[in-house]
mmCIF file of C-alpha atoms and ligand atoms in Angstrom:
data_model
loop_
_atom_site.group_PDB
_atom_site.id
_atom_site.type_symbol
_atom_site.label_atom_id
_atom_site.label_comp_id
_atom_site.label_asym_id
_atom_site.label_seq_id
_atom_site.Cartn_x
_atom_site.Cartn_y
_atom_site.Cartn_z
ATOM 1 C CA MET A 1 241.878 297.376 205.650
ATOM 2 C CA VAL A 2 241.278 299.321 202.411
ATOM 3 C CA PHE A 3 245.005 299.828 201.895
ATOM 4 C CA ASN A 4 245.638 296.104 202.350
ATOM 5 C CA ASP A 5 242.670 295.068 200.154
ATOM 6 C CA GLY A 6 244.005 297.312 197.407
ATOM 7 C CA LEU A 7 247.518 295.962 197.762
ATOM 8 C CA ARG A 8 246.278 292.360 197.705
ATOM 9 C CA ALA A 9 244.168 293.007 194.592
ATOM 10 C CA ARG A 10 247.134 294.433 192.700
ATOM 11 C CA GLN A 11 249.468 291.672 193.879
ATOM 12 C CA GLU A 12 247.001 288.994 192.769
ATOM 13 C CA ALA A 13 246.492 290.659 189.388
ATOM 14 C CA HIS A 14 250.253 290.733 188.956
ATOM 15 C CA ALA A 15 250.613 287.074 189.994
ATOM 16 C CA HIS A 16 248.004 286.063 187.389
ATOM 17 C CA GLY A 17 249.710 288.037 184.655
ATOM 18 C CA LEU A 18 246.862 290.549 184.476
ATOM 19 C CA PRO A 19 247.465 294.246 183.761
ATOM 20 C CA TYR A 20 248.068 296.759 186.563
ATOM 21 C CA ILE A 21 244.718 297.782 188.097
ATOM 22 C CA SER A 22 244.128 301.486 187.510
ATOM 23 C CA ASP A 23 243.498 303.810 190.468
ATOM 24 C CA GLY A 24 239.864 304.266 189.420
ATOM 25 C CA ASP A 25 239.160 300.561 189.017
ATOM 26 C CA LEU A 26 240.828 299.773 192.313
ATOM 27 C CA SER A 27 238.687 302.332 194.119
ATOM 28 C CA LYS A 28 235.553 300.813 192.608
ATOM 29 C CA GLN A 29 236.649 297.309 193.580
ATOM 30 C CA VAL A 30 237.844 297.740 197.168
ATOM 31 C CA ILE A 31 235.561 300.594 198.256
ATOM 32 C CA THR A 32 232.365 300.942 196.229
ATOM 33 C CA LEU A 33 231.700 297.261 195.508
ATOM 34 C CA ALA A 34 233.250 295.999 198.757
ATOM 35 C CA LYS A 35 230.717 298.005 200.758
ATOM 36 C CA ARG A 36 227.968 295.775 199.341
ATOM 37 C CA THR A 37 229.523 292.623 200.805
ATOM 38 C CA PRO A 38 228.708 291.531 204.374
ATOM 39 C CA GLN A 39 232.415 291.415 205.331
ATOM 40 C CA ARG A 40 233.015 295.043 204.336
ATOM 41 C CA VAL A 41 229.620 296.619 204.912
ATOM 42 C CA TRP A 42 231.060 298.480 207.909
ATOM 43 C CA LEU A 43 233.145 300.605 205.523
ATOM 44 C CA GLY A 44 229.972 302.650 205.122
ATOM 45 C CA GLU A 45 230.379 303.825 208.715
ATOM 46 C CA VAL A 46 233.657 305.546 207.838
ATOM 47 C CA SER A 47 233.993 308.786 205.887
ATOM 48 C CA ALA A 48 234.470 307.910 202.199
ATOM 49 C CA VAL A 49 237.301 310.444 201.999
ATOM 50 C CA VAL A 50 239.283 308.546 204.626
ATOM 51 C CA LEU A 51 238.954 305.365 202.560
ATOM 52 C CA GLN A 52 239.964 307.163 199.369
ATOM 53 C CA GLN A 53 242.949 308.730 201.086
ATOM 54 C CA ALA A 54 244.132 305.298 202.231
ATOM 55 C CA LEU A 55 244.031 304.193 198.592
ATOM 56 C CA ALA A 56 245.754 307.414 197.555
ATOM 57 C CA ASP A 57 248.620 306.467 199.886
ATOM 58 C CA LEU A 58 248.793 303.048 198.265
ATOM 59 C CA ASN A 59 248.781 304.590 194.776
ATOM 60 C CA ALA A 60 251.568 306.994 195.748
ATOM 61 C CA ALA A 61 253.587 304.111 197.197
ATOM 62 C CA TYR A 62 253.162 302.196 193.919
ATOM 63 C CA ARG A 63 254.108 305.232 191.820
ATOM 64 C CA ASN A 64 257.262 305.762 193.884
ATOM 65 C CA PHE A 65 258.154 302.097 193.583
ATOM 66 C CA LEU A 66 257.498 301.862 189.834
ATOM 67 C CA THR A 67 259.325 305.080 188.932
ATOM 68 C CA SER A 68 262.197 303.930 191.125
ATOM 69 C CA VAL A 69 262.399 300.574 189.320
ATOM 70 C CA THR A 70 262.376 302.212 185.880
ATOM 71 C CA GLY A 71 264.969 304.737 187.013
ATOM 72 C CA LYS A 72 262.729 307.765 186.485
ATOM 73 C CA ARG A 73 262.937 308.521 190.178
ATOM 74 C CA LYS A 74 266.324 309.591 191.526
ATOM 75 C CA GLY A 75 267.814 308.638 194.864
ATOM 76 C CA ARG A 76 267.546 305.549 197.011
ATOM 77 C CA ARG A 77 265.683 302.543 195.654
ATOM 78 C CA VAL A 78 262.090 302.496 196.836
ATOM 79 C CA ALA A 79 260.718 299.172 198.090
ATOM 80 C CA PRO A 80 257.302 297.893 196.925
ATOM 81 C CA PRO A 81 254.354 298.732 199.221
ATOM 82 C CA ARG A 82 253.920 296.435 202.203
ATOM 83 C CA PHE A 83 250.860 295.332 204.104
ATOM 84 C CA ARG A 84 249.914 297.398 207.110
ATOM 85 C CA SER A 85 249.108 295.887 210.464
ATOM 86 C CA ARG A 86 246.710 296.935 213.160
ATOM 87 C CA LYS A 87 249.682 296.388 215.455
ATOM 88 C CA ASP A 88 251.691 299.125 213.703
ATOM 89 C CA ASN A 89 252.952 301.742 216.102
ATOM 90 C CA ARG A 90 251.415 304.557 214.166
ATOM 91 C CA GLN A 91 247.881 304.551 212.836
ATOM 92 C CA ALA A 92 246.562 307.482 210.845
ATOM 93 C CA ILE A 93 243.530 308.650 208.891
ATOM 94 C CA ARG A 94 243.388 311.700 206.647
ATOM 95 C CA PHE A 95 240.493 314.039 205.880
ATOM 96 C CA THR A 96 240.810 316.437 202.959
ATOM 97 C CA ALA A 97 238.752 319.569 202.412
ATOM 98 C CA ASN A 98 236.307 317.409 200.416
ATOM 99 C CA ALA A 99 235.441 315.594 203.615
ATOM 100 C CA ARG A 100 234.209 318.888 205.075
ATOM 101 C CA PHE A 101 236.049 318.594 208.344
ATOM 102 C CA LYS A 102 235.711 321.764 210.349
ATOM 103 C CA VAL A 103 237.388 323.657 213.160
ATOM 104 C CA LEU A 104 234.484 324.900 215.272
ATOM 105 C CA ASN A 105 234.352 328.254 217.036
ATOM 106 C CA ASN A 106 234.518 326.506 220.418
ATOM 107 C CA GLY A 107 237.880 324.982 219.456
ATOM 108 C CA GLN A 108 236.549 321.512 218.789
ATOM 109 C CA LEU A 109 237.339 319.644 215.618
ATOM 110 C CA ARG A 110 234.407 318.245 213.659
ATOM 111 C CA LEU A 111 235.356 315.042 211.851
ATOM 112 C CA PRO A 112 232.835 313.431 209.496
ATOM 113 C CA LYS A 113 231.411 310.170 210.892
ATOM 114 C CA VAL A 114 233.528 310.592 214.015
ATOM 115 C CA GLY A 115 231.957 313.625 215.670
ATOM 116 C CA ASP A 116 233.160 316.719 217.487
ATOM 117 C CA VAL A 117 236.392 316.099 219.338
ATOM 118 C CA GLN A 118 238.114 318.198 221.967
ATOM 119 C CA VAL A 119 241.522 319.501 220.845
ATOM 120 C CA ARG A 120 244.362 320.908 222.920
ATOM 121 C CA TRP A 121 245.824 323.330 220.384
ATOM 122 C CA SER A 122 249.599 323.670 220.341
ATOM 123 C CA ARG A 123 249.248 326.849 218.280
ATOM 124 C CA ALA A 124 246.713 328.755 216.229
ATOM 125 C CA LEU A 125 246.332 327.719 212.597
ATOM 126 C CA PRO A 126 247.956 330.387 210.391
ATOM 127 C CA ALA A 127 245.566 329.715 207.504
ATOM 128 C CA GLU A 128 242.612 327.611 206.439
ATOM 129 C CA PRO A 129 243.845 323.991 206.546
ATOM 130 C CA SER A 130 243.542 321.923 203.369
ATOM 131 C CA SER A 131 243.622 318.614 205.213
ATOM 132 C CA VAL A 132 243.901 317.094 208.640
ATOM 133 C CA THR A 133 245.562 313.817 209.599
ATOM 134 C CA VAL A 134 244.546 312.179 212.838
ATOM 135 C CA ILE A 135 247.415 310.106 214.198
ATOM 136 C CA HIS A 136 247.342 307.528 216.950
ATOM 137 C CA ASP A 137 250.866 306.884 218.215
ATOM 138 C CA ALA A 138 252.438 303.991 220.108
ATOM 139 C CA ALA A 139 251.992 305.816 223.400
ATOM 140 C CA GLY A 140 248.233 305.861 222.840
ATOM 141 C CA ARG A 141 248.077 309.584 222.120
ATOM 142 C CA TYR A 142 246.022 311.202 219.373
ATOM 143 C CA PHE A 143 247.325 314.069 217.278
ATOM 144 C CA ALA A 144 245.633 316.260 214.697
ATOM 145 C CA SER A 145 248.146 317.406 212.101
ATOM 146 C CA PHE A 146 246.976 320.095 209.668
ATOM 147 C CA VAL A 147 248.309 321.041 206.260
ATOM 148 C CA VAL A 148 248.309 324.805 205.837
ATOM 149 C CA GLN A 149 249.936 327.047 203.304
ATOM 150 C CA THR A 150 252.255 329.655 204.763
ATOM 151 C CA ALA A 151 254.668 332.189 203.345
ATOM 152 C CA ASP A 152 258.363 332.224 204.227
ATOM 153 C CA GLU A 153 259.269 334.519 207.081
ATOM 154 C CA PRO A 154 262.545 336.233 206.152
ATOM 155 C CA LEU A 155 264.482 337.640 209.101
ATOM 156 C CA PRO A 156 266.361 340.953 208.959
ATOM 157 C CA PRO A 157 269.941 340.319 207.746
ATOM 158 C CA VAL A 158 272.773 340.039 210.265
ATOM 159 C CA ASP A 159 276.539 339.958 209.733
ATOM 160 C CA SER A 160 277.692 336.902 211.634
ATOM 161 C CA GLU A 161 278.353 333.529 210.030
ATOM 162 C CA VAL A 162 278.910 330.448 212.086
ATOM 163 C CA GLY A 163 280.393 326.964 211.779
ATOM 164 C CA ILE A 164 279.119 324.228 214.071
ATOM 165 C CA ASP A 165 281.114 321.291 215.377
ATOM 166 C CA LEU A 166 278.909 318.474 216.603
ATOM 167 C CA GLY A 167 280.766 316.774 219.382
ATOM 168 C CA LEU A 168 280.450 314.266 222.157
ATOM 169 C CA THR A 169 281.602 316.273 225.150
ATOM 170 C CA HIS A 170 279.394 319.115 223.945
ATOM 171 C CA PHE A 171 276.343 318.699 221.753
ATOM 172 C CA ALA A 172 277.384 321.618 219.577
ATOM 173 C CA VAL A 173 280.321 324.011 219.610
ATOM 174 C CA LEU A 174 280.018 327.201 217.562
ATOM 175 C CA SER A 175 282.908 328.953 215.862
ATOM 176 C CA ASP A 176 282.092 332.039 217.977
ATOM 177 C CA GLY A 177 283.025 330.011 221.058
ATOM 178 C CA THR A 178 279.524 329.124 222.266
ATOM 179 C CA LYS A 179 279.338 325.618 223.729
ATOM 180 C CA THR A 180 276.085 323.800 224.270
ATOM 181 C CA THR A 181 276.063 320.725 226.439
ATOM 182 C CA ALA A 182 274.116 317.719 225.307
ATOM 183 C CA PRO A 183 271.222 316.979 227.588
ATOM 184 C CA ARG A 184 271.389 313.260 228.092
ATOM 185 C CA PHE A 185 267.652 312.786 228.298
ATOM 186 C CA LEU A 186 267.820 309.238 227.122
ATOM 187 C CA ARG A 187 270.521 308.323 229.604
ATOM 188 C CA ARG A 188 268.683 309.872 232.491
ATOM 189 C CA ALA A 189 265.484 308.196 231.456
ATOM 190 C CA ALA A 190 267.296 304.973 230.616
ATOM 191 C CA ARG A 191 267.027 303.532 234.097
ATOM 192 C CA LYS A 192 263.294 304.077 234.190
ATOM 193 C CA LEU A 193 262.966 302.602 230.717
ATOM 194 C CA ARG A 194 264.982 299.547 231.725
ATOM 195 C CA ARG A 195 262.674 298.969 234.669
ATOM 196 C CA LEU A 196 259.595 299.299 232.456
ATOM 197 C CA GLN A 197 261.153 296.946 229.900
ATOM 198 C CA ARG A 198 261.787 294.394 232.635
ATOM 199 C CA ASP A 199 258.174 294.671 233.804
ATOM 200 C CA LEU A 200 257.090 294.161 230.211
ATOM 201 C CA SER A 201 259.210 291.046 229.711
ATOM 202 C CA ARG A 202 257.575 289.406 232.743
ATOM 203 C CA LYS A 203 254.073 289.820 231.348
ATOM 204 C CA GLN A 204 252.456 286.946 229.531
ATOM 205 C CA ARG A 205 252.156 287.227 225.761
ATOM 206 C CA GLY A 206 248.744 288.354 224.590
ATOM 207 C CA SER A 207 247.615 289.334 228.093
ATOM 208 C CA ASN A 208 245.948 292.630 228.924
ATOM 209 C CA ASN A 209 248.681 293.432 231.424
ATOM 210 C CA ARG A 210 251.242 293.085 228.679
ATOM 211 C CA LYS A 211 249.334 295.526 226.481
ATOM 212 C CA LYS A 212 249.326 298.023 229.343
ATOM 213 C CA ALA A 213 253.057 297.565 229.868
ATOM 214 C CA VAL A 214 253.725 298.128 226.158
ATOM 215 C CA VAL A 215 251.921 301.457 226.339
ATOM 216 C CA LYS A 216 253.904 302.446 229.442
ATOM 217 C CA VAL A 217 257.202 301.813 227.665
ATOM 218 C CA ALA A 218 255.993 303.713 224.601
ATOM 219 C CA ARG A 219 254.918 306.639 226.796
ATOM 220 C CA ALA A 220 258.309 306.838 228.481
ATOM 221 C CA HIS A 221 260.008 306.841 225.064
ATOM 222 C CA ALA A 222 257.606 309.480 223.757
ATOM 223 C CA ARG A 223 258.245 311.791 226.694
ATOM 224 C CA VAL A 224 261.992 311.685 226.128
ATOM 225 C CA ALA A 225 261.578 312.252 222.388
ATOM 226 C CA ASP A 226 259.260 315.219 222.955
ATOM 227 C CA THR A 227 261.590 316.919 225.418
ATOM 228 C CA ARG A 228 264.553 316.413 223.136
ATOM 229 C CA ARG A 229 262.734 317.756 220.084
ATOM 230 C CA ASP A 230 261.628 320.787 222.045
ATOM 231 C CA TRP A 231 265.193 321.502 223.131
ATOM 232 C CA LEU A 232 266.492 321.090 219.584
ATOM 233 C CA HIS A 233 263.843 323.497 218.297
ATOM 234 C CA LYS A 234 264.930 326.194 220.727
ATOM 235 C CA LEU A 235 268.607 325.760 219.932
ATOM 236 C CA SER A 236 268.163 325.716 216.146
ATOM 237 C CA THR A 237 265.826 328.730 216.189
ATOM 238 C CA THR A 238 268.358 330.769 218.173
ATOM 239 C CA ILE A 239 271.252 329.857 215.873
ATOM 240 C CA ILE A 240 269.287 330.719 212.711
ATOM 241 C CA ARG A 241 268.087 333.994 214.213
ATOM 242 C CA ASP A 242 271.586 335.116 215.218
ATOM 243 C CA ASN A 243 273.501 334.119 212.078
ATOM 244 C CA GLN A 244 273.242 334.907 208.388
ATOM 245 C CA ALA A 245 274.976 331.672 207.369
ATOM 246 C CA VAL A 246 275.289 328.365 209.192
ATOM 247 C CA TYR A 247 277.673 325.565 208.230
ATOM 248 C CA VAL A 248 277.824 322.042 209.636
ATOM 249 C CA GLU A 249 279.866 318.984 208.872
ATOM 250 C CA ASP A 250 277.970 316.307 206.946
ATOM 251 C CA LEU A 251 277.316 313.522 209.442
ATOM 252 C CA CYS A 252 277.830 310.814 206.803
ATOM 253 C CA VAL A 253 281.341 312.097 206.337
ATOM 254 C CA THR A 254 282.209 312.075 210.001
ATOM 255 C CA GLY A 255 281.219 308.406 210.023
ATOM 256 C CA LEU A 256 280.753 308.417 213.770
ATOM 257 C CA ALA A 257 277.404 306.707 213.694
ATOM 258 C CA ARG A 258 279.032 303.472 212.642
ATOM 259 C CA THR A 259 281.428 303.339 215.570
ATOM 260 C CA ARG A 260 280.794 302.336 219.149
ATOM 261 C CA LEU A 261 279.946 305.961 219.837
ATOM 262 C CA ALA A 262 276.701 305.381 217.974
ATOM 263 C CA ARG A 263 274.522 305.310 221.020
ATOM 264 C CA SER A 264 275.436 308.714 222.308
ATOM 265 C CA VAL A 265 275.408 310.046 218.759
ATOM 266 C CA HIS A 266 271.818 308.992 218.386
ATOM 267 C CA ASP A 267 270.942 310.190 221.851
ATOM 268 C CA ALA A 268 272.174 313.547 220.824
ATOM 269 C CA GLY A 269 269.840 313.770 217.834
ATOM 270 C CA TRP A 270 272.240 315.431 215.435
ATOM 271 C CA SER A 271 270.444 314.597 212.234
ATOM 272 C CA MET A 272 267.180 315.971 213.572
ATOM 273 C CA PHE A 273 269.073 319.083 214.596
ATOM 274 C CA THR A 274 270.740 319.680 211.220
ATOM 275 C CA ALA A 275 267.418 319.031 209.446
ATOM 276 C CA MET A 276 265.811 321.715 211.622
ATOM 277 C CA LEU A 277 268.625 324.150 210.841
ATOM 278 C CA GLU A 278 268.206 323.457 207.128
ATOM 279 C CA TYR A 279 264.498 324.117 206.847
ATOM 280 C CA LYS A 280 264.523 327.019 209.293
ATOM 281 C CA ALA A 281 267.338 328.640 207.297
ATOM 282 C CA ALA A 282 265.310 328.223 204.098
ATOM 283 C CA ARG A 283 262.244 329.820 205.675
ATOM 284 C CA ALA A 284 264.195 332.689 207.211
ATOM 285 C CA GLY A 285 266.229 333.478 204.086
ATOM 286 C CA ARG A 286 269.478 332.349 205.730
ATOM 287 C CA THR A 287 272.263 330.312 204.168
ATOM 288 C CA PHE A 288 272.746 326.736 205.276
ATOM 289 C CA GLY A 289 275.612 324.577 204.078
ATOM 290 C CA LYS A 290 276.832 321.065 204.766
ATOM 291 C CA VAL A 291 280.539 320.512 204.429
ATOM 292 C CA ASP A 292 280.420 317.218 202.599
ATOM 293 C CA ARG A 293 284.098 316.507 202.093
ATOM 294 C CA PHE A 294 286.513 315.042 204.559
ATOM 295 C CA PHE A 295 289.175 317.220 206.084
ATOM 296 C CA PRO A 296 290.964 317.052 209.431
ATOM 297 C CA SER A 297 288.833 319.752 211.089
ATOM 298 C CA THR A 298 290.184 319.052 214.563
ATOM 299 C CA ARG A 299 293.932 319.114 213.978
ATOM 300 C CA MET A 300 294.112 321.752 211.254
ATOM 301 C CA CYS A 301 295.038 325.193 212.544
ATOM 302 C CA SER A 302 292.203 327.612 211.730
ATOM 303 C CA ASP A 303 294.706 330.495 211.563
ATOM 304 C CA CYS A 304 297.550 329.174 209.379
ATOM 305 C CA GLY A 305 296.112 325.964 207.888
ATOM 306 C CA GLN A 306 298.916 323.669 209.115
ATOM 307 C CA VAL A 307 297.795 320.148 209.885
ATOM 308 C CA GLY A 308 299.170 318.875 213.190
ATOM 309 C CA ASP A 309 299.320 315.381 214.672
ATOM 310 C CA GLN A 310 296.276 313.324 215.613
ATOM 311 C CA LEU A 311 294.887 314.583 218.926
ATOM 312 C CA PRO A 312 293.773 312.089 221.575
ATOM 313 C CA LEU A 313 290.166 312.682 222.706
ATOM 314 C CA ASP A 314 291.242 314.007 226.097
ATOM 315 C CA VAL A 315 293.325 316.826 224.623
ATOM 316 C CA ARG A 316 291.007 319.807 224.802
ATOM 317 C CA SER A 317 293.389 322.538 223.617
ATOM 318 C CA TRP A 318 296.634 322.766 221.687
ATOM 319 C CA ILE A 319 299.202 325.245 220.422
ATOM 320 C CA CYS A 320 300.106 325.463 216.745
ATOM 321 C CA PRO A 321 303.763 326.118 215.735
ATOM 322 C CA CYS A 322 302.469 329.437 214.317
ATOM 323 C CA GLY A 323 301.761 330.541 217.893
ATOM 324 C CA SER A 324 297.956 330.242 217.943
ATOM 325 C CA THR A 325 296.352 328.561 220.932
ATOM 326 C CA HIS A 326 293.265 326.565 220.024
ATOM 327 C CA ASP A 327 290.335 325.134 221.886
ATOM 328 C CA ARG A 328 289.935 321.798 220.126
ATOM 329 C CA ASP A 329 286.202 322.101 219.342
ATOM 330 C CA VAL A 330 286.075 325.828 218.611
ATOM 331 C CA ASN A 331 288.995 325.395 216.206
ATOM 332 C CA ALA A 332 287.076 322.604 214.445
ATOM 333 C CA ALA A 333 283.982 324.819 214.212
ATOM 334 C CA LYS A 334 286.076 327.623 212.685
ATOM 335 C CA ASN A 335 287.455 325.223 210.083
ATOM 336 C CA ILE A 336 283.935 324.094 209.244
ATOM 337 C CA ARG A 337 282.894 327.718 208.762
ATOM 338 C CA THR A 338 285.861 328.352 206.432
ATOM 339 C CA ALA A 339 285.199 325.166 204.442
ATOM 340 C CA GLY A 340 281.479 325.955 204.235
ATOM 341 C CA ARG A 341 282.182 329.424 202.846
ATOM 342 C CA ALA A 342 284.616 327.996 200.302
ATOM 343 C CA ASP A 343 282.115 325.349 199.163
ATOM 344 C CA LEU A 344 279.479 328.021 198.758
ATOM 345 C CA ASN A 345 281.795 330.190 196.665
ATOM 346 C CA ASP A 346 282.609 327.196 194.462
ATOM 347 C CA ARG A 347 278.976 326.532 193.782
ATOM 348 C CA GLY A 348 278.275 330.228 193.278
ATOM 349 C CA ALA A 349 275.963 332.268 195.435
ATOM 350 C CA GLN A 350 272.523 330.727 195.532
ATOM 351 C CA VAL A 351 269.800 333.264 194.838
ATOM 352 C CA ARG A 352 267.205 331.341 196.733
ATOM 353 C CA PRO A 353 267.590 328.016 198.493
ATOM 354 C CA ALA A 354 265.563 325.120 197.144
ATOM 355 C CA PRO A 355 262.406 324.213 199.072
ATOM 356 C CA VAL A 356 263.177 321.999 202.026
ATOM 357 C CA PRO A 357 260.678 319.314 202.952
ATOM 358 C CA ALA A 358 259.350 319.597 206.468
ATOM 359 C CA GLN A 359 260.246 316.686 208.682
ATOM 360 C CA ARG A 360 257.900 313.890 209.431
ATOM 361 C CA GLY A 361 256.229 314.537 212.731
ATOM 362 C CA GLU A 362 257.037 318.147 212.188
ATOM 363 C CA ALA A 363 254.199 319.431 210.083
ATOM 364 C CA VAL A 364 253.099 317.587 207.010
ATOM 365 C CA THR A 365 252.162 313.988 206.351
ATOM 366 C CA HIS A 366 251.240 314.543 202.734
ATOM 367 C CA ARG A 367 254.345 313.869 200.695
ATOM 368 C CA GLU A 368 253.496 315.797 197.530
ATOM 369 C CA LEU A 369 252.661 318.926 199.485
ATOM 370 C CA ALA A 370 255.742 318.543 201.632
ATOM 371 C CA SER A 371 258.169 318.422 198.745
ATOM 372 C CA SER A 372 256.508 321.250 196.845
ATOM 373 C CA GLY A 373 257.597 323.584 199.619
ATOM 374 C CA VAL A 374 254.144 324.035 201.115
HETATM 375 ZN ZN1 LIG B 401 298.774 327.738 213.030
#
């Protein structure tokens, strides 16, 4: 409500040719003064910090948009802030240290104006949290996500370097010959999802039964996503632990996602996987590189460099005129490793990798903190 009130106020000011409402004035208008009106008196029942944080999100969204328009901000164009809906899949409130939220000795979480809530902790907090975001997801689950400052955890150096080929028959093939099969969680769960979807489509719009069915579908999706993320975490942690340098092919370059293979590509969760490798490498003091140029990784011989003919998908191994026998995917992974090393040499050895933002849903919901490497 506060986010939308703030957005509406700024939009109206803009429409009437009035100057941009400053952060301070906006806070006074849509929080302090609004509380005195009968329509918004209930805002007093909510922690003031939560209201301010909602406005802080709006202000950040405006800053990103304005700096993007003027060209001060690099990268993709940022769209202007949009209204939020109570029907949004994800609802969240944020308490900062100022709100005096507290983790109690009995494991409960004390939230101002909410009360003491029971928490099932996924792990112990490594440090005093500076904020907590309470998230309500589409499946009806509540999460408490804490921002904590941690140090990097460098691993002892190892000798091996690895290239990874992301494939369709196998989720990942490593240049050392390791092959990991893609768990087709989504496929397996697809039948159940289809049934739930069908149930949902039969329910009348706006009915309570429909609301229940929506949650059921969301739950089924959430379970699949959780299992897949967990599996990707285990795989990426192992690869980073066992290798000093990890190279993958840039997925934009492979261009697979735009073909009819898209579905299984997305099932496989490659981009989540490479993002995990990237930030885990940064934290562990390992090298991570994306090979962002096109080269025929599959049909180039990793021993002599000759480029052979296009290989049909069902050809799993081939023999180069130089005499080397190649497993299709392992050969590709070896080429990726070679190309990754070469790219790294071109750029010069990096002393320390740049901070990598944690993924959304991974740790941090506070953008500034995320990109500062905290
Ligand atoms: Zn050869």
